CSV table of C-alpha atoms in Angstrom, one decimal:
chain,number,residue,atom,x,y,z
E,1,UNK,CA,0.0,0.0,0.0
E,2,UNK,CA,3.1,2.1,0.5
E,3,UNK,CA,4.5,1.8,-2.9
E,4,UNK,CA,1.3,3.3,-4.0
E,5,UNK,CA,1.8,6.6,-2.3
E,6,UNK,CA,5.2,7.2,-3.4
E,7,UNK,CA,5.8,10.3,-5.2
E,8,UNK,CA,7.8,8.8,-7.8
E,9,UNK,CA,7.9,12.6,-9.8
E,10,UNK,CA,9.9,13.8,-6.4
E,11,UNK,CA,11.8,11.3,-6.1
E,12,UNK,CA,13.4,11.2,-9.7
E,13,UNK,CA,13.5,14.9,-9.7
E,14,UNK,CA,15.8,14.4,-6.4
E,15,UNK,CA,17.7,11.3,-8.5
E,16,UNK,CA,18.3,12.9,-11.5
E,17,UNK,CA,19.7,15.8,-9.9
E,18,UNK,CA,21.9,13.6,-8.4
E,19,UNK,CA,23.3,11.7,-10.9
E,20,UNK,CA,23.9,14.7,-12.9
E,21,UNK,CA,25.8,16.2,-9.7
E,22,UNK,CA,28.2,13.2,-9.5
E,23,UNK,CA,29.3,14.1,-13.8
E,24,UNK,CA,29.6,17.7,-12.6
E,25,UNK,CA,31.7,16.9,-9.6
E,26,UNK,CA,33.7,14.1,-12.0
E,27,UNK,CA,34.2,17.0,-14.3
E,28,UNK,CA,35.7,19.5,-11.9
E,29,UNK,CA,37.7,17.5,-10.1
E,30,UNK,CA,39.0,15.3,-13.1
E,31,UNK,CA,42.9,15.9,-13.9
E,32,UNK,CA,44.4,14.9,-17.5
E,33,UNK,CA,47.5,13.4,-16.0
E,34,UNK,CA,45.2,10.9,-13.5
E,35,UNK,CA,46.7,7.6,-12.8
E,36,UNK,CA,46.2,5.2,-15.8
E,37,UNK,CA,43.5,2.7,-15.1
E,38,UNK,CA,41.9,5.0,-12.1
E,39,UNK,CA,38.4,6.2,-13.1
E,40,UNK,CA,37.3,8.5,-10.4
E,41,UNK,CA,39.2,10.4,-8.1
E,42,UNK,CA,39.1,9.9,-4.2
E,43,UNK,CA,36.5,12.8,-4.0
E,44,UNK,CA,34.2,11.3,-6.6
E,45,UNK,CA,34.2,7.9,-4.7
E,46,UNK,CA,33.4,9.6,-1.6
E,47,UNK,CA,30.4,11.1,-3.3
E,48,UNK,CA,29.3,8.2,-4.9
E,49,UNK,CA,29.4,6.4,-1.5
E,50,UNK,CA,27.2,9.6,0.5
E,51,UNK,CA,24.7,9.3,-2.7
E,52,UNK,CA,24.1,5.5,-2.5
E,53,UNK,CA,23.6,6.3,2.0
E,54,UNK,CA,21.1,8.9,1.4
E,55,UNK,CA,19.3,6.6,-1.1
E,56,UNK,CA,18.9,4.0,1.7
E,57,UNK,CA,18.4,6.3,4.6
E,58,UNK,CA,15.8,8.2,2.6
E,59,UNK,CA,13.7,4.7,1.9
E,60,UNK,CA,13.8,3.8,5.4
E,61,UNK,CA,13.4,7.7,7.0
E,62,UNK,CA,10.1,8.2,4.5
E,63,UNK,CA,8.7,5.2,6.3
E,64,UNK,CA,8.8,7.2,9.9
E,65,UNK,CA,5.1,9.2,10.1
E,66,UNK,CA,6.9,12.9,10.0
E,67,UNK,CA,3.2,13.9,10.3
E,68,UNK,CA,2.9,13.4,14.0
E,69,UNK,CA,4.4,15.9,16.2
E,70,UNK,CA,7.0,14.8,19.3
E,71,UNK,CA,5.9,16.0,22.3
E,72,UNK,CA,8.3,18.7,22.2
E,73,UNK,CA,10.3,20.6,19.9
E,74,UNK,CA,13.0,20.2,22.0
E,75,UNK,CA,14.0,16.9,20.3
E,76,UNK,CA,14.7,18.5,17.4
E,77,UNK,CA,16.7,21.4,19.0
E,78,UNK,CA,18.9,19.5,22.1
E,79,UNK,CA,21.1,17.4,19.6
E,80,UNK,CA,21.6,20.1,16.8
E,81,UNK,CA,22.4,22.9,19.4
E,82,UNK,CA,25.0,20.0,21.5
E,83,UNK,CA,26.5,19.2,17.4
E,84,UNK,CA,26.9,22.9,16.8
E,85,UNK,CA,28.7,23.2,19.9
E,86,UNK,CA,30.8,20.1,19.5
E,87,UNK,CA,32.0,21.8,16.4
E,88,UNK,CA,33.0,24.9,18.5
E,89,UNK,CA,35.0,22.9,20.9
E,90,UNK,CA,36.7,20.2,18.4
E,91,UNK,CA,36.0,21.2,15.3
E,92,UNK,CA,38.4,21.2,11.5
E,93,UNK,CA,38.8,23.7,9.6
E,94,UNK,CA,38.9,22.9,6.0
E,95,UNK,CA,40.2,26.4,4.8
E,96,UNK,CA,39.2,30.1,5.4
E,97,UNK,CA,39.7,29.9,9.0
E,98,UNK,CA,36.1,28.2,9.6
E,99,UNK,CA,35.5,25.2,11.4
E,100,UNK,CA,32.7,23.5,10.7
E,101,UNK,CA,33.5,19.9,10.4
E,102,UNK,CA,33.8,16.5,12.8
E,103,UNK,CA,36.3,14.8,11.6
E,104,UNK,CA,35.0,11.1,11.9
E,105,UNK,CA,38.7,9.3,10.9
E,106,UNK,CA,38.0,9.7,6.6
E,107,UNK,CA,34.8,11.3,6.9
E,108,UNK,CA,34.2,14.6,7.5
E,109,UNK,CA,30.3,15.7,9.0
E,110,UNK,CA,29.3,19.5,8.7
E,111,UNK,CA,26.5,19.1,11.5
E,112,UNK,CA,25.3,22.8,10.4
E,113,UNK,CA,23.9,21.3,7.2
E,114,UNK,CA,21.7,18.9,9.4
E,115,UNK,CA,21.0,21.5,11.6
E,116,UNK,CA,18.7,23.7,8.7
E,117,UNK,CA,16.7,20.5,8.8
E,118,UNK,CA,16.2,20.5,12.7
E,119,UNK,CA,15.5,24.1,11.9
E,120,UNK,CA,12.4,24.0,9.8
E,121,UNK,CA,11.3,21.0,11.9
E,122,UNK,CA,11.2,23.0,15.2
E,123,UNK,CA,9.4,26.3,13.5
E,124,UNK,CA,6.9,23.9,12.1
E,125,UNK,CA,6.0,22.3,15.7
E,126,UNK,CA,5.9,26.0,17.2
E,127,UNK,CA,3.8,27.6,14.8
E,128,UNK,CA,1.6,25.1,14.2
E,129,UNK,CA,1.3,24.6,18.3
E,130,UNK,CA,-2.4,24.5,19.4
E,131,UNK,CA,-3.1,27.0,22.5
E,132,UNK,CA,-0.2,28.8,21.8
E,133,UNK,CA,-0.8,32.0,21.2
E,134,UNK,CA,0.9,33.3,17.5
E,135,UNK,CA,2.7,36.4,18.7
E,136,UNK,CA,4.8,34.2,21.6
E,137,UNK,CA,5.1,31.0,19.0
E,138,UNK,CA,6.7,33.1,17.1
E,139,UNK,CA,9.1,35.0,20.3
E,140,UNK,CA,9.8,31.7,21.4
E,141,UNK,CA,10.7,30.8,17.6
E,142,UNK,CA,12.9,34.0,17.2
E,143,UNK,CA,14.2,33.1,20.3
E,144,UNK,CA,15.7,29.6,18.6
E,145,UNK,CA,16.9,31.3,15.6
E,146,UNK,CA,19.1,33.6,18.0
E,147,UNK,CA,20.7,30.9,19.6
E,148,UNK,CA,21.4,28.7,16.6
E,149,UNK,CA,22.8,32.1,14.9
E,150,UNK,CA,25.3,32.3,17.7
E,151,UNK,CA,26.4,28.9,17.3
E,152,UNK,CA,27.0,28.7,13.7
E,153,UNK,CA,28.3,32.3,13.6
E,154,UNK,CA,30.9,31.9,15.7
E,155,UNK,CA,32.5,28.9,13.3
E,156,UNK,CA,32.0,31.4,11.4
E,157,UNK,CA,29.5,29.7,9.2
E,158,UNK,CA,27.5,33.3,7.1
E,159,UNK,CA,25.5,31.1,4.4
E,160,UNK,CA,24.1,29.0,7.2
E,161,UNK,CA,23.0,31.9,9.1
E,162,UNK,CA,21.8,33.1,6.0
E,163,UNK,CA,19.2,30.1,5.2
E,164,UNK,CA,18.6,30.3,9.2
E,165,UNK,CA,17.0,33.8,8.8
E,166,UNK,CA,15.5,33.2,5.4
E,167,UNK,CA,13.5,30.1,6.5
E,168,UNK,CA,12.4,31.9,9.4
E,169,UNK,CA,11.1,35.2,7.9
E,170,UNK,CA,9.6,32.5,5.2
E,171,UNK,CA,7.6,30.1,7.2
E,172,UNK,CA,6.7,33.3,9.6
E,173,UNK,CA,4.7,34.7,6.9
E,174,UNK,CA,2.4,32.0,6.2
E,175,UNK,CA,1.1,32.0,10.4
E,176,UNK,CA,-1.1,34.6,12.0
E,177,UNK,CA,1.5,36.6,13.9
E,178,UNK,CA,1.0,40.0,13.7
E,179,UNK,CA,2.8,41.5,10.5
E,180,UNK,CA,4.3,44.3,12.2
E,181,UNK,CA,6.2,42.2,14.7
E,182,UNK,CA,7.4,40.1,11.5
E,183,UNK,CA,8.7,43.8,10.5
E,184,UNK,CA,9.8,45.3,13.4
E,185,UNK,CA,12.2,41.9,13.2
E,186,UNK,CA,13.2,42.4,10.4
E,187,UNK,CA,14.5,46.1,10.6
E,188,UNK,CA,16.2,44.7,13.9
E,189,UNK,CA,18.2,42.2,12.0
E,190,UNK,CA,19.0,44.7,9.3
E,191,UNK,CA,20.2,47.1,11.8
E,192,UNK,CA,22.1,44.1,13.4
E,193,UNK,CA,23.8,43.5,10.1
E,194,UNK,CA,25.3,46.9,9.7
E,195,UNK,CA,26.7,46.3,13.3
E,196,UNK,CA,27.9,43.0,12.9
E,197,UNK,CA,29.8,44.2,9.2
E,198,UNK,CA,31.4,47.4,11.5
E,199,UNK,CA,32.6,45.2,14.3
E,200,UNK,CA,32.0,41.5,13.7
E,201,UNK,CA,32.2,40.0,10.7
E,202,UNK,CA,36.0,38.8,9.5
E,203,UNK,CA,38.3,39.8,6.9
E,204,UNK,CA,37.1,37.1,4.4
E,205,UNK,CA,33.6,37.6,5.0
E,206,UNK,CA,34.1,41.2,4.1
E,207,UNK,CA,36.3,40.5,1.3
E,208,UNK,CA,33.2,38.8,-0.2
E,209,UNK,CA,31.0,41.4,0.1
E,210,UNK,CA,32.9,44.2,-1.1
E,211,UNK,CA,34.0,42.0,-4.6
E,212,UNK,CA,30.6,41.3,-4.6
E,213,UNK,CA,29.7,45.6,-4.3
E,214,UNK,CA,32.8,46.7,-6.9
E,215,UNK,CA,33.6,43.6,-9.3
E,216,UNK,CA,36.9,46.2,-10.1
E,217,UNK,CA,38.2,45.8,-6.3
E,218,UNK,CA,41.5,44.1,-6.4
E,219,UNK,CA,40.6,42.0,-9.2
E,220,UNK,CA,43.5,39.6,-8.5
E,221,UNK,CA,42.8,39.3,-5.2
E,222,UNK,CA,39.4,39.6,-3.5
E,223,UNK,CA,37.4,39.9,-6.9
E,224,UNK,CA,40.1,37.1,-8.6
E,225,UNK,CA,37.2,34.0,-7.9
E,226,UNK,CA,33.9,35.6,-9.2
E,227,UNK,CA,35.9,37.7,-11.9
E,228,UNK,CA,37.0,34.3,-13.0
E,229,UNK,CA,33.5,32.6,-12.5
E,230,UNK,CA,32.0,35.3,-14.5
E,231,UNK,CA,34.3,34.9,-17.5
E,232,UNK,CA,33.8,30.8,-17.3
E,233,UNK,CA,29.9,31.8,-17.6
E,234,UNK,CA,29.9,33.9,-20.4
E,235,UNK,CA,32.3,31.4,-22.4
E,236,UNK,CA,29.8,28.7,-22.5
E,237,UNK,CA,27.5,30.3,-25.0
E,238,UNK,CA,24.5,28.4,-25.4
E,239,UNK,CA,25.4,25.2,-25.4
E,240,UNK,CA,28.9,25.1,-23.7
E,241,UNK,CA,32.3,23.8,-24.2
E,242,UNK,CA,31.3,19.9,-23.6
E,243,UNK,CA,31.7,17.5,-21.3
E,244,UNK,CA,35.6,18.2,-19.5
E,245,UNK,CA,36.6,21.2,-22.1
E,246,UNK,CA,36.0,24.1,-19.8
E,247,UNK,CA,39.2,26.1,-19.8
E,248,UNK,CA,38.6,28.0,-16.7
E,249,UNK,CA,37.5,24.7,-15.2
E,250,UNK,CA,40.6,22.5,-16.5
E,251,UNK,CA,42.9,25.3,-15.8
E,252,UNK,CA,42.1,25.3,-12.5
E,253,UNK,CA,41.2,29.1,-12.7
E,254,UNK,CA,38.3,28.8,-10.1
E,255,UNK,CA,38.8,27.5,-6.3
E,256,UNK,CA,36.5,25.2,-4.7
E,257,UNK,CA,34.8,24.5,-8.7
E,258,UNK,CA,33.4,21.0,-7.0
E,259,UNK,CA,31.6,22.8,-4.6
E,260,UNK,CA,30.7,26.6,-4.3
E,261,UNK,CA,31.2,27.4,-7.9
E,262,UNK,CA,30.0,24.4,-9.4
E,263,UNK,CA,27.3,26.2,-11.2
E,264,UNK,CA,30.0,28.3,-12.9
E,265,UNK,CA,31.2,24.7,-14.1
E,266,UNK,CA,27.8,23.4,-15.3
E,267,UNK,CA,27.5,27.1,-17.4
E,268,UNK,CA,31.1,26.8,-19.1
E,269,UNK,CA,30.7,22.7,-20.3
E,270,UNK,CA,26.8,22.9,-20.9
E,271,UNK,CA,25.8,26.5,-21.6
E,272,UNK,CA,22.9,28.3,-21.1
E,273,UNK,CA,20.9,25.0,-22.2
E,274,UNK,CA,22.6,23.2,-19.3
E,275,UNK,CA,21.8,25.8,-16.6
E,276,UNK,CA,18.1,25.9,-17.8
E,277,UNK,CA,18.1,22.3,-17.6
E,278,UNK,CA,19.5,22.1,-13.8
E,279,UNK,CA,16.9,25.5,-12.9
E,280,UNK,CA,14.0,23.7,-14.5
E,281,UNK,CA,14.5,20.7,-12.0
E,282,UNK,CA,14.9,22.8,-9.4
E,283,UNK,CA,11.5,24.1,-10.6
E,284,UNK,CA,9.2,21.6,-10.6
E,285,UNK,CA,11.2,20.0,-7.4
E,286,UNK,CA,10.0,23.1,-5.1
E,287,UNK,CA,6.3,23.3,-7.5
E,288,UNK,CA,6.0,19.5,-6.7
E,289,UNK,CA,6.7,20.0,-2.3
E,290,UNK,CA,4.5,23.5,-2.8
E,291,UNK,CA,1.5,21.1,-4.3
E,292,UNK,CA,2.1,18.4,-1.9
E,293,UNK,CA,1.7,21.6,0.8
E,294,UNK,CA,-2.5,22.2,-0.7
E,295,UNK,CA,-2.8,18.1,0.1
E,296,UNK,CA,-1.4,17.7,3.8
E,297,UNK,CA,-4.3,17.9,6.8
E,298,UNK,CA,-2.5,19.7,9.6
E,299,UNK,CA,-0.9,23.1,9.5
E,300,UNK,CA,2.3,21.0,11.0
E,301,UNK,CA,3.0,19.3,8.3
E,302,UNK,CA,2.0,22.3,5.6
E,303,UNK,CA,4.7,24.4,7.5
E,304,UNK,CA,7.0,21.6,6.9
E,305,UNK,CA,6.6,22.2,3.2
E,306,UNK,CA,6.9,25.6,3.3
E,307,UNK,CA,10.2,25.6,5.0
E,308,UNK,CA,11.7,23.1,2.6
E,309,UNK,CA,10.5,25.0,-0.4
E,310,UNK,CA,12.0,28.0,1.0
E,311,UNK,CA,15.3,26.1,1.8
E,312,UNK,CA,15.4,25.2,-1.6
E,313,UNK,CA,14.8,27.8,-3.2
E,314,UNK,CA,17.0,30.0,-1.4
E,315,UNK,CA,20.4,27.6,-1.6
E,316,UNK,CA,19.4,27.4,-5.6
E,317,UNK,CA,19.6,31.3,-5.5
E,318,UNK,CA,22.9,32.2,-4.0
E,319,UNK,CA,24.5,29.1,-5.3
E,320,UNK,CA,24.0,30.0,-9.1
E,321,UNK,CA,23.2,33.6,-8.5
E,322,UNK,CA,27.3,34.1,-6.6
E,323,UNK,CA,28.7,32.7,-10.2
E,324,UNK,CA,27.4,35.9,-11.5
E,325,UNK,CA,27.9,38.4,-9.2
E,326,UNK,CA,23.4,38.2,-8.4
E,327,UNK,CA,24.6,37.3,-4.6
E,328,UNK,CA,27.6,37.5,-2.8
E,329,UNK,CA,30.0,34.5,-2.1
E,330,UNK,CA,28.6,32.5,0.8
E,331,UNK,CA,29.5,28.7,0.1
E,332,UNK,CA,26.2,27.6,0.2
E,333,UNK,CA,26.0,23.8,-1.8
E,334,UNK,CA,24.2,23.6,-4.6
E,335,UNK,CA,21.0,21.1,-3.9
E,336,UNK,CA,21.8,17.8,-4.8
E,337,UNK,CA,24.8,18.3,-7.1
E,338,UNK,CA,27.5,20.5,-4.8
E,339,UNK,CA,30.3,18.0,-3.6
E,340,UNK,CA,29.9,17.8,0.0
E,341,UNK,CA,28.2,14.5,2.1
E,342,UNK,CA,26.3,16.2,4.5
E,343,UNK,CA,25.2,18.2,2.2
E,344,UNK,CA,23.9,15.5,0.2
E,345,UNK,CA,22.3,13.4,3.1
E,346,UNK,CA,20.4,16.9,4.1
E,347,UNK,CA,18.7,17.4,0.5
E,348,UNK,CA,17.7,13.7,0.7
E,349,UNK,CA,16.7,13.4,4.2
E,350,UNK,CA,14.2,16.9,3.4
E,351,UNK,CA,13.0,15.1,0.6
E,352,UNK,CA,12.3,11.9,2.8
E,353,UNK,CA,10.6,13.5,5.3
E,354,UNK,CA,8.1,15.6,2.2
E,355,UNK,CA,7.6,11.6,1.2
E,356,UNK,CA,6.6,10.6,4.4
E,357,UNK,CA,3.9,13.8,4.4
E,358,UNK,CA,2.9,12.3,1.1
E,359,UNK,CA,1.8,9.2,2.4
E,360,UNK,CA,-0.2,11.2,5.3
E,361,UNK,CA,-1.9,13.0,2.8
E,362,UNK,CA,-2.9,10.3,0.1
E,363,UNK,CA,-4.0,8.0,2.9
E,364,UNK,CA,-6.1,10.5,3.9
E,365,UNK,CA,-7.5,10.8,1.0
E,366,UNK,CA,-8.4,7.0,0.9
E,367,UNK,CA,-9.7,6.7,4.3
E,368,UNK,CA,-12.5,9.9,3.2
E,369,UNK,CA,-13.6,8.6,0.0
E,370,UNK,CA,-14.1,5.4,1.6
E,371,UNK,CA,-16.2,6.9,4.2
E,372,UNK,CA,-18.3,8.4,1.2
């Protein structure tokens, strides 16, 4: 009875993504002078291996009734906020000064990325609380978005923080709290960003945002990665270099190409046809959560889809819009394609979870039009 209310159109939406990542990541981290008779490199393997450990957690995770609240939201929040500080106290930096990684002996786990997950889960059990009053749901709510800023800024981890606020402003505007506390919230955390630029945020962080304000700043220093990211964008043309004939990519013009800039990569081998491709999937992926949203019965699990579209949408946003200078440099992953494990195991688990909602929603359906 499961199989039947599987959303296979989700699903292979997720997949295909997927599988088109791994020939992206294959294609920027491919070297001509590779070891005869080795296919893929170390970092392909790796996310290979994460792809085929989301597929089976997301089968058995979409069997779990995500459509029944816990008794308290605190079982989301305990073991993300004890992660985040975990990373604090023994975390690896991979570069930039950040740390954001447990180091597991080979594997490395970004808890951060599991943490926008715990995220939407906990907003969705306060603002969908019964006898809760809206205007303190949501206090108590800003009240976790606070904290879990702290924790991740202090890594520092800006594009986390970044979906953090996003979701939350997001999922806010779909509940009955009054609109000018939303606001009045808002022009706080603006405020608070022109403080935090003036006496918080770090050289690098900086650095982004001003090559992302003057593309002429100290183009071979600051501006060098998006300058270069622009010029392997507008050399694809329309229908690219082909597969592993990006200059810019091969030459090994752009850092990080596997993971922050991959977009940049998809745009010099495939072209504009490519990127429309990739966007279109991204497309129908949110459309398909969104419709699944007019289906569910509680406002739980409808707040649930809200949050994932907005998580979605928003990484899809700065990930492709930073390659051309739309948003600045924030190293959030691309959805499903982006190099990274926990990364991957996040997009899948979401989509698990929007399964399991599925199910809810089209037994439902059953159980009333067998009452009729």
């Amino acid at each position: 009875m499961r199989s039947l209310s599987f959303d296979w159109v989700l699903f292979l939406l997720g997949l295909a993504l997927s599988i088109s990542g791994l020939v992206y990541v294959y294609s920027a981290t491919w070297e001509a002078g590779d070891t005869p008779g080795v296919f893929f490199s170390l970092v392909e393997i790796k996310q290979i291996v994460w792809l085929v450990i989301a597929l089976v957690v997301h089968h058995f995770v979409r069997r779990v009734n995500w459509g029944l609240r816990p008794e308290s939201w605190l079982w989301f929040y305990v073991p993300v906020a004890a992660a985040l500080a975990l990373v604090l106290a023994i975390g690896a930096s991979h570069g930039m000064g950040a740390n954001r990684w447990i180091s597991i002996g080979p594997v490395d786990i970004q808890p951060s990325e599991f943490a926008k997950l715990a995220f939407i889960l906990i907003l969705a059990w306060l603002f969908s609380r019964e006898g809760m009053k809206p205007d303190r749901a949501y206090l108590t709510a800003l009240g976790v978005l606070l904290s879990l800023l702290a924790l991740v800024l202090l890594q520092p981890d800006l594009g986390t923080a970044m979906v953090f606020v996003v979701v939350f402003f997001v999922m806010a505007l779909f509940t009955p709290v009054r609109r000018r506390l939303i606001l009045a919230t808002l022009v706080a955390f603006m405020l608070c960003g022109i403080f935090a630029w003036q006496f918080l945020f770090y050289e690098h962080q900086r650095n982004r945002i001003k090559a992302f304000l003057d593309p002429k700043a100290d183009p071979q220093g600051i501006g060098y990665q998006i300058n270069q990211s622009e010029i392997a964008v507008g050399s694809g043309g329309l229908t690219g270099k082909g597969f592993l004939r990006g200059t810019q990519t091969r030459g090994g013009f752009i850092p990080v190409i596997e993971s922050d800039f991959i977009f940049a990569l998809i745009a010099e081998e495939y072209g504009f046809l490519g990127c429309l491709y990739v966007l279109t999937m991204y497309f129908f992926l949110i459309a398909r959560i969104l419709a699944i949203s007019r289906d569910v019965q509680s406002n739980y699990e409808r707040y649930i889809c809200y949050g994932a579209s907005a998580f979605f949408f928003f990484h899809v946003f700065v990930a492709a819009g930073m390659t051309i200078r739309l948003t600045p440099v924030t190293g959030l992953p691309l959805p499903f394609i982006s190099q990274g494990g926990s990364s991957l195991m996040t997009m899948w688990l979401v989509l698990a979870i929007i399964q399991s909602l599925y199910f809810n929603s089209r037994r439902d359906f059953r159980a009333l039009r067998m009452r009729r």
